[in-house]
PDB file of C-alpha atoms and ligand atoms in Angstrom:
ATOM      1  CA  UNK A1486      73.585  79.277  95.474  1.00  0.00           C
ATOM      2  CA  UNK A1487      72.640  82.269  96.731  1.00  0.00           C
ATOM      3  CA  UNK A1488      76.047  84.360  98.058  1.00  0.00           C
ATOM      4  CA  UNK A1489      75.422  87.386 100.533  1.00  0.00           C
ATOM      5  CA  UNK A1490      78.312  90.284 100.107  1.00  0.00           C
ATOM      6  CA  UNK A1491      78.318  92.267 103.112  1.00  0.00           C
ATOM      7  CA  UNK A1492      80.190  96.126 102.911  1.00  0.00           C
ATOM      8  CA  UNK A1493      80.868  96.450 106.438  1.00  0.00           C
ATOM      9  CA  UNK A1494      80.979 100.123 105.898  1.00  0.00           C
ATOM     10  CA  UNK A1495      77.918 102.089 105.554  1.00  0.00           C
ATOM     11  CA  UNK A1496      78.605 103.746 101.995  1.00  0.00           C
ATOM     12  CA  UNK A1497      75.675 102.402 100.020  1.00  0.00           C
ATOM     13  CA  UNK A1498      78.038 103.397  96.567  1.00  0.00           C
ATOM     14  CA  UNK A1499      80.851 101.124  97.488  1.00  0.00           C
ATOM     15  CA  UNK A1500      78.134  98.186  98.237  1.00  0.00           C
ATOM     16  CA  UNK A1501      76.638  98.378  95.126  1.00  0.00           C
ATOM     17  CA  UNK A1502      80.145  98.898  93.101  1.00  0.00           C
ATOM     18  CA  UNK A1503      81.223  95.680  94.975  1.00  0.00           C
ATOM     19  CA  UNK A1504      77.778  94.139  94.533  1.00  0.00           C
ATOM     20  CA  UNK A1505      78.453  94.897  90.400  1.00  0.00           C
ATOM     21  CA  UNK A1506      81.664  93.464  90.536  1.00  0.00           C
ATOM     22  CA  UNK A1507      80.809  90.190  92.137  1.00  0.00           C
ATOM     23  CA  UNK A1508      77.610  89.716  89.661  1.00  0.00           C
ATOM     24  CA  UNK A1509      80.241  90.097  86.681  1.00  0.00           C
ATOM     25  CA  UNK A1510      81.876  86.889  87.869  1.00  0.00           C
ATOM     26  CA  UNK A1511      79.433  85.060  89.243  1.00  0.00           C
ATOM     27  CA  UNK A1512      78.270  81.869  87.773  1.00  0.00           C
ATOM     28  CA  UNK A1513      74.948  81.266  85.915  1.00  0.00           C
ATOM     29  CA  UNK A1514      73.191  79.861  89.297  1.00  0.00           C
ATOM     30  CA  UNK A1515      74.623  82.068  91.710  1.00  0.00           C
ATOM     31  CA  UNK A1516      72.567  84.636  93.100  1.00  0.00           C
ATOM     32  CA  UNK A1517      74.347  87.915  94.604  1.00  0.00           C
ATOM     33  CA  UNK A1518      72.865  89.884  97.567  1.00  0.00           C
ATOM     34  CA  UNK A1519      75.001  93.167  98.491  1.00  0.00           C
ATOM     35  CA  UNK A1520      73.804  94.798 101.824  1.00  0.00           C
ATOM     36  CA  UNK A1521      75.469  97.001 104.085  1.00  0.00           C
ATOM     37  CA  UNK A1522      74.941  97.757 107.963  1.00  0.00           C
ATOM     38  CA  UNK A1523      73.140 101.329 108.463  1.00  0.00           C
ATOM     39  CA  UNK A1524      75.334 101.952 111.608  1.00  0.00           C
ATOM     40  CA  UNK A1525      78.998 102.417 111.711  1.00  0.00           C
ATOM     41  CA  UNK A1526      81.991 104.103 109.885  1.00  0.00           C
ATOM     42  CA  UNK A1527      81.276 105.480 106.137  1.00  0.00           C
ATOM     43  CA  UNK A1528      84.731 104.007 105.302  1.00  0.00           C
ATOM     44  CA  UNK A1529      87.215 102.066 107.255  1.00  0.00           C
ATOM     45  CA  UNK A1530      90.662 103.409 107.276  1.00  0.00           C
ATOM     46  CA  UNK A1531      92.553 101.997 110.318  1.00  0.00           C
ATOM     47  CA  UNK A1532      91.988 100.126 113.530  1.00  0.00           C
ATOM     48  CA  UNK A1533      89.423 102.158 114.802  1.00  0.00           C
ATOM     49  CA  UNK A1534      87.401 102.202 112.038  1.00  0.00           C
ATOM     50  CA  UNK A1535      87.771  98.342 111.888  1.00  0.00           C
ATOM     51  CA  UNK A1536      86.429  97.887 115.445  1.00  0.00           C
ATOM     52  CA  UNK A1537      83.286 100.291 115.238  1.00  0.00           C
ATOM     53  CA  UNK A1538      82.506  98.286 111.590  1.00  0.00           C
ATOM     54  CA  UNK A1539      82.374  94.770 113.287  1.00  0.00           C
ATOM     55  CA  UNK A1540      79.161  94.954 115.413  1.00  0.00           C
ATOM     56  CA  UNK A1541      77.119  95.998 112.329  1.00  0.00           C
ATOM     57  CA  UNK A1542      78.729  93.174 110.193  1.00  0.00           C
ATOM     58  CA  UNK A1543      78.135  90.707 112.773  1.00  0.00           C
ATOM     59  CA  UNK A1544      74.688  91.867 113.215  1.00  0.00           C
ATOM     60  CA  UNK A1545      73.751  91.293 109.054  1.00  0.00           C
ATOM     61  CA  UNK A1546      75.576  87.645 109.417  1.00  0.00           C
ATOM     62  CA  UNK A1547      73.032  87.042 112.671  1.00  0.00           C
ATOM     63  CA  UNK A1548      70.244  88.812 110.621  1.00  0.00           C
ATOM     64  CA  UNK A1549      70.742  86.628 107.539  1.00  0.00           C
ATOM     65  CA  UNK A1550      71.216  83.277 109.609  1.00  0.00           C
ATOM     66  CA  UNK A1551      67.953  83.819 111.529  1.00  0.00           C
ATOM     67  CA  UNK A1552      66.061  84.823 108.500  1.00  0.00           C
ATOM     68  CA  UNK A1553      67.761  83.366 105.199  1.00  0.00           C
ATOM     69  CA  UNK A1554      70.656  81.551 105.505  1.00  0.00           C
ATOM     70  CA  UNK A1555      73.298  82.002 102.597  1.00  0.00           C
ATOM     71  CA  UNK A1556      75.166  79.597 100.863  1.00  0.00           C
ATOM     72  CA  UNK A1557      78.101  81.472 101.489  1.00  0.00           C
ATOM     73  CA  UNK A1558      79.196  85.074 102.706  1.00  0.00           C
ATOM     74  CA  UNK A1559      81.827  87.517 101.737  1.00  0.00           C
ATOM     75  CA  UNK A1560      83.250  90.149 103.707  1.00  0.00           C
ATOM     76  CA  UNK A1561      83.867  93.114 101.358  1.00  0.00           C
ATOM     77  CA  UNK A1562      86.729  94.970 103.314  1.00  0.00           C
ATOM     78  CA  UNK A1563      90.164  94.412 102.150  1.00  0.00           C
ATOM     79  CA  UNK A1564      91.211  94.150 105.915  1.00  0.00           C
ATOM     80  CA  UNK A1565      89.055  91.403 106.246  1.00  0.00           C
ATOM     81  CA  UNK A1566      87.302  93.482 109.460  1.00  0.00           C
ATOM     82  CA  UNK A1567      85.182  91.070 111.611  1.00  0.00           C
ATOM     83  CA  UNK A1568      86.304  87.905 109.476  1.00  0.00           C
ATOM     84  CA  UNK A1569      86.841  85.346 112.274  1.00  0.00           C
ATOM     85  CA  UNK A1570      83.930  86.495 114.550  1.00  0.00           C
ATOM     86  CA  UNK A1571      81.832  86.230 110.997  1.00  0.00           C
ATOM     87  CA  UNK A1572      82.904  82.785 110.761  1.00  0.00           C
ATOM     88  CA  UNK A1573      81.427  81.752 114.128  1.00  0.00           C
ATOM     89  CA  UNK A1574      78.138  83.091 113.704  1.00  0.00           C
ATOM     90  CA  UNK A1575      77.505  81.713 110.094  1.00  0.00           C
ATOM     91  CA  UNK A1576      77.017  77.875 109.098  1.00  0.00           C
ATOM     92  CA  UNK A1577      78.149  78.888 105.679  1.00  0.00           C
ATOM     93  CA  UNK A1578      81.567  79.656 104.664  1.00  0.00           C
ATOM     94  CA  UNK A1579      82.941  83.419 105.212  1.00  0.00           C
ATOM     95  CA  UNK A1580      85.032  84.656 102.521  1.00  0.00           C
ATOM     96  CA  UNK A1581      87.318  87.673 102.932  1.00  0.00           C
ATOM     97  CA  UNK A1582      88.109  89.626 100.152  1.00  0.00           C
ATOM     98  CA  UNK A1583      91.892  90.204 101.338  1.00  0.00           C
ATOM     99  CA  UNK A1584      92.534  86.593 102.128  1.00  0.00           C
ATOM    100  CA  UNK A1585      90.830  85.703  98.694  1.00  0.00           C
ATOM    101  CA  UNK A1586      92.860  88.038  96.846  1.00  0.00           C
ATOM    102  CA  UNK A1587      96.169  87.036  98.359  1.00  0.00           C
ATOM    103  CA  UNK A1588      95.441  83.396  97.757  1.00  0.00           C
ATOM    104  CA  UNK A1589      94.557  83.557  93.916  1.00  0.00           C
ATOM    105  CA  UNK A1590      97.798  86.082  93.832  1.00  0.00           C
ATOM    106  CA  UNK A1591     100.094  83.416  94.926  1.00  0.00           C
ATOM    107  CA  UNK A1592      98.720  81.201  92.378  1.00  0.00           C
ATOM    108  CA  UNK A1593      99.557  83.071  89.419  1.00  0.00           C
ATOM    109  CA  UNK A1594     103.237  84.976  90.412  1.00  0.00           C
ATOM    110  CA  UNK A1595     105.588  84.074  92.584  1.00  0.00           C
ATOM    111  CA  UNK A1596     106.060  87.939  94.064  1.00  0.00           C
ATOM    112  CA  UNK A1597     103.045  90.188  94.173  1.00  0.00           C
ATOM    113  CA  UNK A1598     102.508  93.710  95.791  1.00  0.00           C
ATOM    114  CA  UNK A1599      99.540  94.974  97.094  1.00  0.00           C
ATOM    115  CA  UNK A1600      98.412  98.736  96.574  1.00  0.00           C
ATOM    116  CA  UNK A1601      95.705  99.841  99.155  1.00  0.00           C
ATOM    117  CA  UNK A1602      94.635 103.307 100.166  1.00  0.00           C
ATOM    118  CA  UNK A1603      96.222 105.472 103.083  1.00  0.00           C
ATOM    119  CA  UNK A1604      99.296 104.134 104.984  1.00  0.00           C
ATOM    120  CA  UNK A1605      97.459 103.382 107.966  1.00  0.00           C
ATOM    121  CA  UNK A1606      95.686 100.954 106.526  1.00  0.00           C
ATOM    122  CA  UNK A1607      99.555  98.702 105.655  1.00  0.00           C
ATOM    123  CA  UNK A1608      99.746  97.750 108.923  1.00  0.00           C
ATOM    124  CA  UNK A1609      96.640  95.769 109.286  1.00  0.00           C
ATOM    125  CA  UNK A1610      97.443  94.109 105.956  1.00  0.00           C
ATOM    126  CA  UNK A1611     100.850  93.122 106.686  1.00  0.00           C
ATOM    127  CA  UNK A1612      99.428  91.434 109.862  1.00  0.00           C
ATOM    128  CA  UNK A1613      96.843  89.405 107.716  1.00  0.00           C
ATOM    129  CA  UNK A1614      99.679  88.663 105.610  1.00  0.00           C
ATOM    130  CA  UNK A1615     101.619  86.780 108.049  1.00  0.00           C
ATOM    131  CA  UNK A1616      98.255  85.220 109.621  1.00  0.00           C
ATOM    132  CA  UNK A1617      97.634  83.582 106.606  1.00  0.00           C
ATOM    133  CA  UNK A1618     100.949  82.461 105.673  1.00  0.00           C
ATOM    134  CA  UNK A1619     101.621  84.542 102.301  1.00  0.00           C
ATOM    135  CA  UNK A1620     103.945  87.319 103.826  1.00  0.00           C
ATOM    136  CA  UNK A1621     106.948  85.576 101.881  1.00  0.00           C
ATOM    137  CA  UNK A1622     104.870  85.771  98.998  1.00  0.00           C
ATOM    138  CA  UNK A1623     104.198  89.788  99.281  1.00  0.00           C
ATOM    139  CA  UNK A1624     106.912  91.817  97.868  1.00  0.00           C
ATOM    140  CA  UNK A1625     105.243  95.130  99.427  1.00  0.00           C
ATOM    141  CA  UNK A1626     102.293  96.783 100.628  1.00  0.00           C
ATOM    142  CA  UNK A1627     102.032 100.190  99.388  1.00  0.00           C
ATOM    143  CA  UNK A1628      99.642 102.945  99.922  1.00  0.00           C
ATOM    144  CA  UNK A1629      98.500 105.094  96.927  1.00  0.00           C
ATOM    145  CA  UNK A1630      97.516 107.786  99.752  1.00  0.00           C
ATOM    146  CA  UNK A1631      93.773 108.201  98.446  1.00  0.00           C
ATOM    147  CA  UNK A1632      91.146 108.020 101.100  1.00  0.00           C
ATOM    148  CA  UNK A1633      88.601 105.344 100.144  1.00  0.00           C
ATOM    149  CA  UNK A1634      85.818 107.878  99.551  1.00  0.00           C
ATOM    150  CA  UNK A1635      87.705 109.511  96.923  1.00  0.00           C
ATOM    151  CA  UNK A1636      87.216 106.219  94.914  1.00  0.00           C
ATOM    152  CA  UNK A1637      83.431 107.168  94.779  1.00  0.00           C
ATOM    153  CA  UNK A1638      84.330 110.461  93.357  1.00  0.00           C
ATOM    154  CA  UNK A1639      84.242 110.767  89.594  1.00  0.00           C
ATOM    155  CA  UNK A1640      87.308 112.374  88.010  1.00  0.00           C
ATOM    156  CA  UNK A1641      89.521 112.121  91.535  1.00  0.00           C
ATOM    157  CA  UNK A1642      93.034 111.471  90.954  1.00  0.00           C
ATOM    158  CA  UNK A1643      92.465 108.277  92.966  1.00  0.00           C
ATOM    159  CA  UNK A1644      93.098 105.922  89.921  1.00  0.00           C
ATOM    160  CA  UNK A1645      96.129 107.627  88.698  1.00  0.00           C
ATOM    161  CA  UNK A1646      97.975 107.534  91.965  1.00  0.00           C
ATOM    162  CA  UNK A1647      96.979 103.911  92.004  1.00  0.00           C
ATOM    163  CA  UNK A1648      98.514 103.282  88.670  1.00  0.00           C
ATOM    164  CA  UNK A1649     101.522 105.105  89.557  1.00  0.00           C
ATOM    165  CA  UNK A1650     102.033 102.856  92.717  1.00  0.00           C
ATOM    166  CA  UNK A1651     101.839  99.726  90.281  1.00  0.00           C
ATOM    167  CA  UNK A1652     104.309 101.060  88.011  1.00  0.00           C
ATOM    168  CA  UNK A1653     106.541 101.605  91.036  1.00  0.00           C
ATOM    169  CA  UNK A1654     105.719  97.857  92.427  1.00  0.00           C
ATOM    170  CA  UNK A1655     106.819  96.531  89.155  1.00  0.00           C
ATOM    171  CA  UNK A1656     109.992  98.779  88.380  1.00  0.00           C
ATOM    172  CA  UNK A1657     111.380  98.577  92.688  1.00  0.00           C
ATOM    173  CA  UNK A1658     109.383  95.175  93.927  1.00  0.00           C
ATOM    174  CA  UNK A1659     110.024  93.087  91.273  1.00  0.00           C
ATOM    175  CA  UNK A1660     106.530  92.272  91.674  1.00  0.00           C
ATOM    176  CA  UNK A1661     104.832  89.865  89.000  1.00  0.00           C
ATOM    177  CA  UNK A1662     101.204  90.723  90.310  1.00  0.00           C
ATOM    178  CA  UNK A1663      99.036  93.458  91.563  1.00  0.00           C
ATOM    179  CA  UNK A1664      96.603  93.284  94.253  1.00  0.00           C
ATOM    180  CA  UNK A1665      93.921  95.830  94.710  1.00  0.00           C
ATOM    181  CA  UNK A1666      93.752  96.758  98.235  1.00  0.00           C
ATOM    182  CA  UNK A1667      90.256  97.971  98.853  1.00  0.00           C
ATOM    183  CA  UNK A1668      86.767  97.078  97.910  1.00  0.00           C
ATOM    184  CA  UNK A1669      86.090 100.315  96.002  1.00  0.00           C
ATOM    185  CA  UNK A1670      88.949  99.613  93.482  1.00  0.00           C
ATOM    186  CA  UNK A1671      86.969  96.644  92.186  1.00  0.00           C
ATOM    187  CA  UNK A1672      86.014  98.324  89.110  1.00  0.00           C
ATOM    188  CA  UNK A1673      89.645  98.992  88.074  1.00  0.00           C
ATOM    189  CA  UNK A1674      91.262  95.750  87.608  1.00  0.00           C
ATOM    190  CA  UNK A1675      90.441  95.074  84.233  1.00  0.00           C
ATOM    191  CA  UNK A1676      91.451  98.575  82.987  1.00  0.00           C
ATOM    192  CA  UNK A1677      95.010  98.270  85.462  1.00  0.00           C
ATOM    193  CA  UNK A1678      95.685  95.099  84.248  1.00  0.00           C
ATOM    194  CA  UNK A1679      95.482  95.910  80.489  1.00  0.00           C
ATOM    195  CA  UNK A1680      97.514  98.888  81.360  1.00  0.00           C
ATOM    196  CA  UNK A1681     100.165  97.482  83.006  1.00  0.00           C
ATOM    197  CA  UNK A1682     100.163  93.913  81.358  1.00  0.00           C
ATOM    198  CA  UNK A1683     100.547  91.883  84.684  1.00  0.00           C
ATOM    199  CA  UNK A1684      97.655  90.140  86.624  1.00  0.00           C
ATOM    200  CA  UNK A1685      95.602  92.559  88.797  1.00  0.00           C
ATOM    201  CA  UNK A1686      93.698  90.795  91.373  1.00  0.00           C
ATOM    202  CA  UNK A1687      90.387  92.297  92.897  1.00  0.00           C
ATOM    203  CA  UNK A1688      89.425  90.586  96.095  1.00  0.00           C
ATOM    204  CA  UNK A1689      85.739  90.940  95.487  1.00  0.00           C
ATOM    205  CA  UNK A1690      85.827  88.784  92.227  1.00  0.00           C
ATOM    206  CA  UNK A1691      88.511  86.415  93.971  1.00  0.00           C
ATOM    207  CA  UNK A1692      86.238  85.947  97.090  1.00  0.00           C
ATOM    208  CA  UNK A1693      82.941  85.041  94.619  1.00  0.00           C
ATOM    209  CA  UNK A1694      84.697  82.472  92.992  1.00  0.00           C
ATOM    210  CA  UNK A1695      86.129  81.040  96.444  1.00  0.00           C
ATOM    211  CA  UNK A1696      82.982  80.986  97.768  1.00  0.00           C
ATOM    212  CA  UNK A1697      81.259  79.337  95.270  1.00  0.00           C
ATOM    213  CA  UNK A1698      83.802  76.558  95.056  1.00  0.00           C
ATOM    214  CA  UNK A1699      83.601  76.162  98.786  1.00  0.00           C
ATOM    215  CA  UNK A1700      79.808  76.103  98.699  1.00  0.00           C
ATOM    216  CA  UNK A1701      79.934  73.717  95.645  1.00  0.00           C
ATOM    217  CA  UNK A1702      82.254  71.299  97.431  1.00  0.00           C
ATOM    218  CA  UNK A1703      80.152  71.527 100.490  1.00  0.00           C
ATOM    219  CA  UNK A1704      82.876  72.603 102.589  1.00  0.00           C
ATOM    220  CA  UNK A1705      81.280  74.578 105.639  1.00  0.00           C
ATOM    221  CA  UNK A1706      83.110  76.463 108.444  1.00  0.00           C
ATOM    222  CA  UNK A1707      84.635  73.831 110.995  1.00  0.00           C
ATOM    223  CA  UNK A1708      82.270  74.239 114.054  1.00  0.00           C
ATOM    224  CA  UNK A1709      85.144  73.323 116.768  1.00  0.00           C
ATOM    225  CA  UNK A1710      87.990  75.210 118.200  1.00  0.00           C
ATOM    226  CA  UNK A1711      88.010  78.893 117.482  1.00  0.00           C
ATOM    227  CA  UNK A1712      85.388  78.973 115.165  1.00  0.00           C
ATOM    228  CA  UNK A1713      82.500  77.180 117.491  1.00  0.00           C
ATOM    229  CA  UNK A1714      79.553  79.391 117.813  1.00  0.00           C
ATOM    230  CA  UNK A1715      79.792  81.777 121.016  1.00  0.00           C
ATOM    231  CA  UNK A1716      78.670  80.971 124.317  1.00  0.00           C
ATOM    232  CA  UNK A1717      75.382  82.555 124.909  1.00  0.00           C
ATOM    233  CA  UNK A1718      75.730  84.886 127.935  1.00  0.00           C
ATOM    234  CA  UNK A1719      74.432  88.523 128.830  1.00  0.00           C
ATOM    235  CA  UNK A1720      75.844  91.393 126.848  1.00  0.00           C
ATOM    236  CA  UNK A1721      75.636  94.504 129.019  1.00  0.00           C
ATOM    237  CA  UNK A1722      74.931  97.639 127.599  1.00  0.00           C
ATOM    238  CA  UNK A1723      74.302  98.874 123.908  1.00  0.00           C
ATOM    239  CA  UNK A1724      74.892  95.363 122.353  1.00  0.00           C
ATOM    240  CA  UNK A1725      72.993  92.080 122.435  1.00  0.00           C
ATOM    241  CA  UNK A1726      74.523  88.740 122.236  1.00  0.00           C
ATOM    242  CA  UNK A1727      73.979  88.210 118.253  1.00  0.00           C
ATOM    243  CA  UNK A1728      72.509  84.303 119.007  1.00  0.00           C
ATOM    244  CA  UNK A1729      70.028  85.721 121.648  1.00  0.00           C
ATOM    245  CA  UNK A1730      66.469  85.371 120.252  1.00  0.00           C
TER     246      UNK A1730
HETATM  247  C1  5HY B 749      87.694  98.741 101.809  1.00  0.00           C
HETATM  248  N1  5HY B 749      88.191 100.285 103.657  1.00  0.00           N
HETATM  249  O1  5HY B 749      88.127  97.664 101.018  1.00  0.00           O
HETATM  250  C2  5HY B 749      88.786  99.382 103.276  1.00  0.00           C
HETATM  251  C3  5HY B 749      90.559  99.363 102.539  1.00  0.00           C
HETATM  252  C4  5HY B 749      91.184 100.035 103.387  1.00  0.00           C
HETATM  253  O2  5HY B 749      86.424 101.333 103.811  1.00  0.00           O
HETATM  254  N2  5HY B 749      86.617  99.244 102.278  1.00  0.00           N
HETATM  255  C5  5HY B 749      86.822 100.351 103.131  1.00  0.00           C
HETATM  256  O3  5HY B 749      91.557 101.376 102.919  1.00  0.00           O
HETATM  257  O4  5HY B 749      91.683  99.508 104.395  1.00  0.00           O
END
């Protein structure tokens, strides 16, 4: 099976990191292809970055669907940026790393806390938890106050700040598990779990296993209702309809 992981931001080192984290857990017969758009924000921190990342994400999905459709797609941004629109374009299942992580956390703990990067990213994650029906299982969405790209800098204080928030979550939130709220944290899950003695869920790994499961079960996104393919129509200005040939 072939899974395409799309990092919606344009930082290649994050794409490579997410691809490595995906390959580390992929089944023997699963090929992981990790890509990112050439245009768009270098990191997604809040609503405006999210909005400007979506066209690039959808263009990558549409390109894959035209040239080499995947057996599953992974949106490797913890906000699940553009996830619903991506499901309208792809025949195969599309799994967001945020949604995947929340669901797996709910299977191993009664209460979990999320540690994301900046405070401006928190409301979008809280909204997603309500949308996915898991808000009652999440004790709190915390921000370590680390910029997304600081996770790419060797020697940055990011890991220490994430660790401090984990300790606070276990102490103050009664959290029983931790969800890492950024694709750029994918390489930290195992060491943080060992350090803190609780399950620490990385959304990239969670999404790979859920995408494999959906593909193996032959489950594809429903083509009726909200995820029906978009009607062809003119798009004036800089954007082209993703299904226009
Ligand atoms: C992510 N931003 O996973 C999110 C996390 C965040 O560029 N990749 C990003 O901070 O919202």
